[in-house]
Amino acid sequence: MLAMNYRGPLRVRIDNKPMPEILHPQDAIVKVTRSCICGSDLHLYNGLVPDTRVGMTFGHEFIGEVVEVGPDVKKLKVGDNVIVPFNIACGKCAFCKQGLFGNCHESNSQATAVGGIFGYSHTAGGYDGGQAEYARVPYADVGPTVIPEGMDPDDAVLLTDVVPTGYQAAEMGGIQPGDTVVIFGAGPIGIMAARCSWLFGAGRVIVIDHVEYRLEFVKNYANCEAYNFRSMDDPVVFIKKTTDWMGADVCIDAVGADAAGNTMQTITGRKTMMQAGSATALHWAINGVKKGGIVSIVGVYGPTDNLVPIGNVVNKGITIRANQASVKRLLPKLIEHVKNGVIDPKALITHRFPLQEISDAYHIFSDELDNCIKPVLIP
Ligand SMILES: NC(=O)c1ccc[n+]([C@@H]2O[C@H](COP(=O)([O-])OP(=O)(O)OC[C@H]3O[C@@H](n4cnc5c(N)ncnc54)[C@H](O)[C@@H]3O)[C@@H](O)[C@H]2O)c1
Ligand SMILES: [Zn+2]
Ligand SMILES: [Zn+2]
């Protein structure tokens, strides 16, 4: 089958790889019909995630048709069209039982922090992902969810990650009616977090990035304010000024390890890798939130150390909430929101590529060319 093949930082190509096989009685094989590239894939692509091995197939956002099931699979049937959550979860461990499907204790033997994630390095379990014609899906009765009748596949594929992650970013912010929410990052996740912040009763939603076309997009899509940090002396002072010097009630980091905007962070976090990615957006979030406020982090960082102003967290009494999104927990509610038109995910899709053109797709998305917001691969 054709599959994306990682060859080292900034080098991905399409190759022939062996068909995935059922390795465990609870596995299914899914024929991929849509697969996205995510900002999370860019951390892998840029070589920032430890133990990303040459030969791996990325891709944690995919939908497809079930073509084979293992003997212990009871609910899923051959022929079902499914949304496959990006987290691989057993459904039975203490963490899955609490709804922490991103922190499953069984699906990732390599680490005790994050659970398994499709196509996301051996730090997240070493599972090949869905930027391929076929993918092996473990615990097939747990995560995969049948696509509701009539749902557009472009909406369905964004329910694997973007919609739940944006929603959970807002949810973890503990937004109270009337709150001012500041979101760093106008990529798909920040855009969805902005849209979802209103659902929790935000009074004001502000998005900060430095890519003009994305700021323009989010302003219209999420009906919010959008500002370019390159036109500010200091984003923290900007936030203070615009909130009567109080600070934002809630700040959301939807940027993560590849953040721009601070030379020292960029050199130590992205160029020399003396820390696990640049923590620039997280700095701004911690320093821009009010005393007693909440910082919600969905931006991804490496598992080792980062330079963050922890003293300010203590002195300001900030609550930090963070996680990989728990897709399965949120799916029932978010499927309803999509059906009822409360959220319109497919509007984010700007580009479609045949799987064969994967290296162009990574290049265009990574370099923010051609007004790209969210690219979809069609195997
Ligand atoms: N926690 C989860 O479950 C989860 C799931 C999906 C994605 N993510 C993470 O969320 C983050 C965003 O994902 P995405 O797909 O939107 O990525 P993306 O790369 O498309 O978007 C990131 C945006 O941040 C902007 N940016 C860079 N530096 C900035 C700064 N200092 N301040 C404000 N904006 C800045 C970039 O210009 C870009 O528009 C990534 O770190 C990704 O790994 C987490
Ligand atoms: Zn993703
Ligand atoms: Zn589990």
Coordinates of C-alpha atoms and ligand atoms in Angstrom, one line a residue:
M1 CA 0.0 0.0 0.0
L2 CA 1.0 3.6 -0.3
A3 CA 2.0 5.4 2.9
M4 CA 3.8 8.4 4.1
N5 CA 7.3 7.7 5.1
Y6 CA 9.4 9.9 7.5
R7 CA 13.0 10.2 6.4
G8 CA 14.3 12.7 8.9
P9 CA 13.6 16.4 9.7
L10 CA 11.8 18.2 6.9
R11 CA 11.9 15.1 4.7
V12 CA 8.7 13.1 4.1
R13 CA 7.8 11.1 1.0
I14 CA 5.3 8.5 -0.2
D15 CA 6.5 4.9 -0.4
N16 CA 5.2 1.4 -0.8
K17 CA 4.8 -0.3 2.6
P18 CA 3.5 -3.6 3.7
M19 CA -0.3 -3.8 4.3
P20 CA -1.1 -3.5 8.0
E21 CA -2.2 -6.7 9.7
I22 CA -4.4 -7.7 12.6
L23 CA -1.8 -8.1 15.4
H24 CA -4.2 -8.5 18.3
P25 CA -7.7 -9.9 18.5
Q26 CA -9.1 -6.4 19.3
D27 CA -7.6 -4.8 16.2
A28 CA -9.4 -3.6 13.0
I29 CA -7.9 -2.6 9.7
V30 CA -9.4 0.6 8.2
K31 CA -9.2 1.7 4.6
V32 CA -8.5 5.4 4.9
T33 CA -10.8 7.7 3.0
R34 CA -9.6 11.1 4.4
S35 CA -6.6 12.0 6.4
C36 CA -5.4 15.4 7.6
I37 CA -2.0 17.0 8.4
C38 CA -2.0 18.7 11.8
G39 CA 0.1 21.3 13.5
S40 CA 1.2 18.4 15.8
D41 CA 2.7 16.7 12.7
L42 CA 4.8 19.8 12.2
H43 CA 6.6 19.2 15.5
L44 CA 7.5 15.7 14.3
Y45 CA 8.4 17.1 10.8
N46 CA 10.6 19.7 12.4
G47 CA 12.4 17.0 14.5
L48 CA 11.2 18.3 17.9
V49 CA 9.6 15.1 19.2
P50 CA 12.0 12.6 20.8
D51 CA 12.2 9.1 19.3
T52 CA 10.6 10.0 16.0
R53 CA 12.0 7.1 13.9
V54 CA 12.9 7.1 10.3
G55 CA 10.4 4.9 8.5
M56 CA 7.4 5.9 10.6
T57 CA 4.0 6.8 8.9
F58 CA 2.5 9.9 10.6
G59 CA -1.2 10.7 10.6
H60 CA -3.5 10.8 13.7
E61 CA -6.5 12.4 12.0
F62 CA -8.3 10.0 9.7
I63 CA -11.6 8.4 8.9
G64 CA -12.2 5.3 6.8
E65 CA -14.0 2.1 6.1
V66 CA -13.5 -1.0 8.3
V67 CA -12.2 -3.8 6.0
E68 CA -11.2 -6.4 8.6
V69 CA -11.8 -7.0 12.3
G70 CA -10.0 -9.2 14.8
P71 CA -11.9 -12.1 16.5
D72 CA -12.6 -10.2 19.7
V73 CA -14.1 -7.1 18.0
K74 CA -17.8 -7.2 18.8
K75 CA -19.3 -3.8 18.0
L76 CA -17.5 -2.7 14.8
K77 CA -18.3 -4.4 11.6
V78 CA -16.7 -4.7 8.2
G79 CA -18.2 -2.0 6.0
D80 CA -18.7 0.5 8.9
N81 CA -17.4 4.0 8.1
V82 CA -15.7 5.4 11.2
I83 CA -14.3 8.5 12.8
V84 CA -11.0 7.3 14.4
P85 CA -10.1 9.4 17.5
F86 CA -6.4 10.4 17.5
N87 CA -5.9 8.8 21.0
I88 CA -5.5 5.1 21.2
A89 CA -7.3 4.0 24.4
C90 CA -8.1 0.7 26.0
G91 CA -11.4 1.8 27.5
K92 CA -10.8 -0.2 30.7
C93 CA -7.8 1.2 32.7
A94 CA -8.2 3.6 35.6
F95 CA -7.6 6.6 33.4
C96 CA -9.9 5.6 30.6
K97 CA -12.6 5.0 33.2
Q98 CA -12.2 8.6 34.3
G99 CA -12.7 9.8 30.7
L100 CA -9.0 10.5 30.4
F101 CA -8.7 8.7 27.0
G102 CA -5.6 10.7 26.1
N103 CA -3.8 9.2 29.1
C104 CA -4.6 5.5 28.7
H105 CA -2.3 3.4 30.9
E106 CA -2.3 0.4 28.5
S107 CA -1.9 1.7 25.0
N108 CA 1.6 3.1 25.3
S109 CA 4.2 0.9 26.8
Q110 CA 6.9 3.6 26.1
A111 CA 5.7 6.2 28.6
T112 CA 3.6 6.8 31.6
A113 CA 2.5 10.3 30.6
V114 CA 0.7 10.3 27.3
G115 CA -1.3 7.3 26.0
G116 CA -0.9 5.9 22.5
I117 CA -1.4 8.3 19.5
F118 CA -1.5 7.2 15.9
G119 CA 1.6 8.1 13.9
Y120 CA 3.2 10.2 16.7
S121 CA 6.7 8.8 17.4
H122 CA 7.7 6.0 19.7
T123 CA 7.2 8.5 22.6
A124 CA 3.5 8.0 21.9
G125 CA 3.6 4.2 21.4
G126 CA 5.2 3.8 18.0
Y127 CA 1.9 3.2 16.1
D128 CA 1.9 3.9 12.4
G129 CA -0.7 6.4 11.4
G130 CA -3.3 7.1 8.8
Q131 CA -1.5 9.2 6.2
A132 CA -1.7 5.9 4.2
E133 CA -4.1 3.8 2.3
Y134 CA -4.7 1.5 5.3
A135 CA -4.2 1.7 9.0
R136 CA -4.2 -0.8 11.9
V137 CA -6.6 0.4 14.6
P138 CA -6.1 -1.2 18.1
Y139 CA -9.0 -1.5 20.6
A140 CA -11.4 -1.2 17.7
D141 CA -14.5 -1.4 19.9
V142 CA -13.3 1.6 22.0
G143 CA -12.4 4.6 20.0
P144 CA -13.8 4.3 16.4
T145 CA -17.3 5.8 16.1
V146 CA -19.6 5.2 13.2
I147 CA -20.0 8.3 11.1
P148 CA -23.7 9.4 11.4
E149 CA -25.9 9.1 8.3
G150 CA -25.6 12.2 6.1
M151 CA -22.5 13.7 7.8
D152 CA -20.1 15.3 5.4
P153 CA -16.7 13.3 5.5
D154 CA -14.9 16.7 5.7
D155 CA -16.8 17.4 8.9
A156 CA -16.2 13.8 10.2
V157 CA -12.4 13.9 9.7
L158 CA -12.1 17.1 11.8
L159 CA -13.9 15.4 14.6
T160 CA -10.9 13.1 15.1
D161 CA -8.9 16.0 16.6
V162 CA -9.4 19.6 15.7
V163 CA -13.0 20.0 17.0
P164 CA -12.5 18.1 20.2
T165 CA -9.1 19.8 20.9
G166 CA -10.4 23.3 20.3
Y167 CA -13.5 22.5 22.4
Q168 CA -11.5 21.0 25.2
A169 CA -9.1 24.0 25.2
A170 CA -12.1 26.3 25.9
E171 CA -13.6 23.8 28.4
M172 CA -10.3 23.6 30.4
G173 CA -10.3 27.4 30.5
G174 CA -13.3 27.2 32.9
I175 CA -14.8 30.2 31.1
Q176 CA -17.4 32.1 33.1
P177 CA -20.2 34.2 31.5
G178 CA -18.7 37.5 30.3
D179 CA -15.0 36.4 30.6
T180 CA -12.3 37.8 28.3
V181 CA -10.5 34.8 26.6
V182 CA -7.2 35.3 24.9
I183 CA -6.1 32.6 22.5
F184 CA -2.5 32.3 21.2
G185 CA -2.4 30.7 17.8
A186 CA -4.8 31.0 14.8
G187 CA -4.1 27.6 13.4
P188 CA -7.0 25.1 13.2
I189 CA -6.9 24.5 16.9
G190 CA -6.9 28.2 18.0
I191 CA -9.6 28.9 15.4
M192 CA -11.8 26.1 16.9
A193 CA -11.0 27.2 20.5
A194 CA -12.2 30.7 19.6
R195 CA -15.4 29.5 18.1
C196 CA -16.0 27.2 21.1
S197 CA -15.2 29.9 23.7
W198 CA -18.6 31.5 22.9
L199 CA -20.4 28.3 23.7
F200 CA -19.1 28.6 27.3
G201 CA -20.4 32.2 27.6
A202 CA -17.3 34.2 26.9
G203 CA -17.9 38.0 26.7
R204 CA -14.9 38.8 24.6
V205 CA -12.6 36.5 22.5
I206 CA -9.2 37.7 21.3
V207 CA -6.9 35.7 19.0
I208 CA -3.2 36.5 18.7
D209 CA -0.9 35.2 15.9
H210 CA 1.5 36.7 13.3
V211 CA 0.1 35.2 10.1
E212 CA -2.3 37.8 8.6
Y213 CA -4.4 35.5 6.5
R214 CA -5.1 33.3 9.5
L215 CA -6.0 36.3 11.6
E216 CA -8.4 37.4 8.9
F217 CA -9.9 33.9 8.7
V218 CA -10.5 33.6 12.5
K219 CA -12.0 37.1 12.7
N220 CA -14.7 36.0 10.3
Y221 CA -15.1 32.3 11.3
A222 CA -15.2 32.9 15.1
N223 CA -16.6 36.4 15.1
C224 CA -13.8 37.5 17.4
E225 CA -11.0 40.1 17.7
A226 CA -7.7 39.1 16.0
Y227 CA -4.3 40.8 16.4
N228 CA -0.8 40.4 15.0
F229 CA 1.8 40.2 17.7
R230 CA 4.4 41.6 15.3
S231 CA 2.6 44.9 15.5
M232 CA 2.7 45.1 19.3
D233 CA 5.7 46.1 21.4
D234 CA 4.8 43.4 23.9
P235 CA 1.7 41.1 23.7
V236 CA 1.5 41.0 27.5
V237 CA 1.3 44.8 27.8
F238 CA -1.3 44.8 25.0
I239 CA -3.5 42.3 26.9
K240 CA -3.1 44.3 30.1
K241 CA -4.0 47.5 28.4
T242 CA -7.1 46.1 26.7
T243 CA -8.4 44.6 30.0
D244 CA -8.2 47.7 32.1
W245 CA -4.8 46.4 33.4
M246 CA -6.4 43.4 35.0
G247 CA -5.2 40.7 32.6
A248 CA -7.4 38.2 30.7
D249 CA -9.7 35.9 32.6
V250 CA -8.5 33.0 30.6
C251 CA -5.5 32.4 28.3
I252 CA -5.2 29.5 25.9
D253 CA -2.0 28.3 24.4
A254 CA -2.8 26.8 21.0
V255 CA 0.7 27.1 19.7
G256 CA 3.1 24.8 21.5
A257 CA 6.7 23.9 20.8
D258 CA 7.1 25.7 17.4
A259 CA 6.3 29.1 18.7
A260 CA 7.9 32.2 17.2
G261 CA 8.2 35.7 18.7
N262 CA 11.1 35.5 21.1
T263 CA 14.7 35.1 19.9
M264 CA 16.0 33.5 23.1
Q265 CA 13.2 30.9 23.2
T266 CA 13.6 30.2 19.5
I267 CA 17.4 29.6 19.8
T268 CA 17.2 27.4 22.9
G269 CA 13.9 25.7 22.0
R270 CA 13.9 25.2 18.3
K271 CA 17.5 25.7 17.0
T272 CA 19.7 24.1 19.7
M273 CA 17.1 22.1 21.4
M274 CA 18.4 22.9 24.9
Q275 CA 14.7 22.9 25.9
A276 CA 11.7 20.9 24.6
G277 CA 10.5 23.5 22.2
S278 CA 10.0 27.3 22.4
A279 CA 7.7 28.3 25.2
T280 CA 7.0 31.8 23.9
A281 CA 3.2 31.6 23.7
L282 CA 3.1 29.9 27.1
H283 CA 5.1 32.7 28.6
W284 CA 2.7 35.3 27.2
A285 CA -0.3 33.2 28.4
I286 CA 1.0 33.0 32.0
N287 CA 2.1 36.7 32.1
G288 CA -1.1 37.9 30.3
V289 CA -3.7 36.2 32.4
K290 CA -5.2 37.9 35.5
K291 CA -4.2 37.0 39.1
G292 CA -6.2 33.9 40.0
G293 CA -6.9 33.3 36.3
I294 CA -6.7 30.1 34.3
V295 CA -4.2 29.1 31.6
S296 CA -5.4 26.3 29.3
I297 CA -2.6 24.5 27.4
V298 CA -3.3 22.3 24.3
G299 CA -0.1 23.3 22.5
V300 CA 2.2 20.3 22.4
Y301 CA 5.7 20.4 24.0
G302 CA 8.3 17.7 24.2
P303 CA 8.5 15.6 27.4
T304 CA 11.7 17.2 28.8
D305 CA 12.2 20.6 30.3
N306 CA 10.9 24.0 29.2
L307 CA 11.8 27.5 30.4
V308 CA 8.4 28.8 31.7
P309 CA 7.9 31.5 34.4
I310 CA 6.8 29.2 37.1
G311 CA 7.4 31.9 39.8
N312 CA 4.7 34.0 38.2
V313 CA 2.3 31.1 38.2
V314 CA 2.8 30.8 42.0
N315 CA 2.8 34.5 42.8
K316 CA -0.3 35.2 40.7
G317 CA -2.2 32.1 41.9
I318 CA -2.8 30.8 38.4
T319 CA -4.5 27.5 37.6
I320 CA -2.9 25.7 34.7
R321 CA -5.0 23.0 33.0
A322 CA -3.6 21.0 30.1
N323 CA -3.9 17.7 28.3
Q324 CA -4.2 15.9 25.1
A325 CA -7.8 16.1 24.1
S326 CA -10.0 13.3 25.2
V327 CA -11.7 12.7 21.9
K328 CA -13.9 9.8 22.7
R329 CA -15.3 11.6 25.8
L330 CA -16.3 14.6 23.7
L331 CA -17.5 13.0 20.5
P332 CA -21.2 12.4 21.3
K333 CA -21.7 16.1 22.2
L334 CA -19.6 17.4 19.3
I335 CA -21.3 15.2 16.8
E336 CA -24.6 16.8 17.9
H337 CA -23.1 20.3 17.6
V338 CA -22.0 19.6 14.0
K339 CA -25.3 18.1 13.1
N340 CA -27.1 21.1 14.5
G341 CA -24.8 23.6 12.7
V342 CA -23.4 25.0 16.0
I343 CA -20.0 24.2 14.7
D344 CA -19.0 24.1 11.0
P345 CA -15.7 22.3 10.9
K346 CA -15.3 21.7 7.2
A347 CA -15.0 25.5 6.6
L348 CA -11.4 25.2 7.9
I349 CA -10.3 22.9 5.0
T350 CA -8.5 25.0 2.4
H351 CA -6.5 22.4 0.6
R352 CA -6.8 18.8 -0.8
F353 CA -3.9 16.7 -1.9
P354 CA -3.7 13.2 -3.3
L355 CA -1.7 11.1 -0.9
Q356 CA 1.0 10.9 -3.5
E357 CA 1.7 14.6 -3.1
I358 CA 2.4 14.4 0.6
S359 CA 5.7 16.2 0.5
D360 CA 4.2 19.2 -1.2
A361 CA 1.3 19.1 1.3
Y362 CA 3.7 19.2 4.3
H363 CA 5.7 22.0 2.7
I364 CA 2.7 24.2 2.0
F365 CA 1.1 23.7 5.4
S366 CA 4.4 24.1 7.3
D367 CA 5.5 27.2 5.5
E368 CA 1.9 28.7 5.6
L369 CA 1.9 29.2 1.8
D370 CA -1.1 29.7 -0.4
N371 CA -3.3 30.8 2.6
C372 CA -3.3 27.2 3.9
I373 CA -5.3 26.5 7.1
K374 CA -6.1 22.8 7.0
P375 CA -4.9 20.3 4.3
V376 CA -6.7 17.0 3.7
L377 CA -5.1 14.1 2.0
I378 CA -7.2 11.8 -0.2
P379 CA -5.7 8.3 -0.6
Ligands
LIG1 N1 -3.5 18.7 23.1 C1 -4.0 18.2 22.0 O1 -4.8 17.2 22.1 C2 -3.7 18.7 20.7 C3 -4.4 18.2 19.5 C4 -4.1 18.8 18.3 C5 -3.1 19.8 18.2 N2 -2.4 20.2 19.3 C6 -1.4 21.2 19.3 O2 -2.0 22.5 19.2 C7 -1.1 23.4 18.6 C8 -1.8 24.1 17.4 O3 -2.1 23.1 16.4 P1 -2.5 23.6 15.0 O4 -2.9 22.5 14.1 O5 -3.5 24.8 15.1 O6 -1.1 24.2 14.5 P2 -0.6 25.3 13.4 O7 0.8 25.1 13.3 O8 -1.4 25.2 12.2 O9 -0.9 26.7 14.1 C9 -0.1 27.3 15.1 C10 -0.2 28.8 14.9 O10 0.5 29.4 16.0 C11 1.1 30.6 15.4 N3 2.1 31.1 16.3 C12 3.5 30.9 16.3 N4 4.1 31.5 17.3 C13 3.1 32.1 18.0 C14 3.1 32.9 19.2 N5 4.2 33.2 19.9 N6 1.9 33.5 19.6 C15 0.8 33.3 18.9 N7 0.7 32.5 17.8 C16 1.9 31.9 17.4 C17 1.5 30.2 14.0 O11 1.7 31.3 13.2 C18 0.3 29.3 13.6 O12 -0.7 30.0 12.9 C19 0.1 22.6 18.2 O13 1.1 22.7 19.2 C20 -0.4 21.2 18.2 O14 0.6 20.2 18.4 C21 -2.7 19.6 20.5
ZN2 ZN -4.0 16.6 15.1
ZN3 ZN -6.9 2.8 29.0

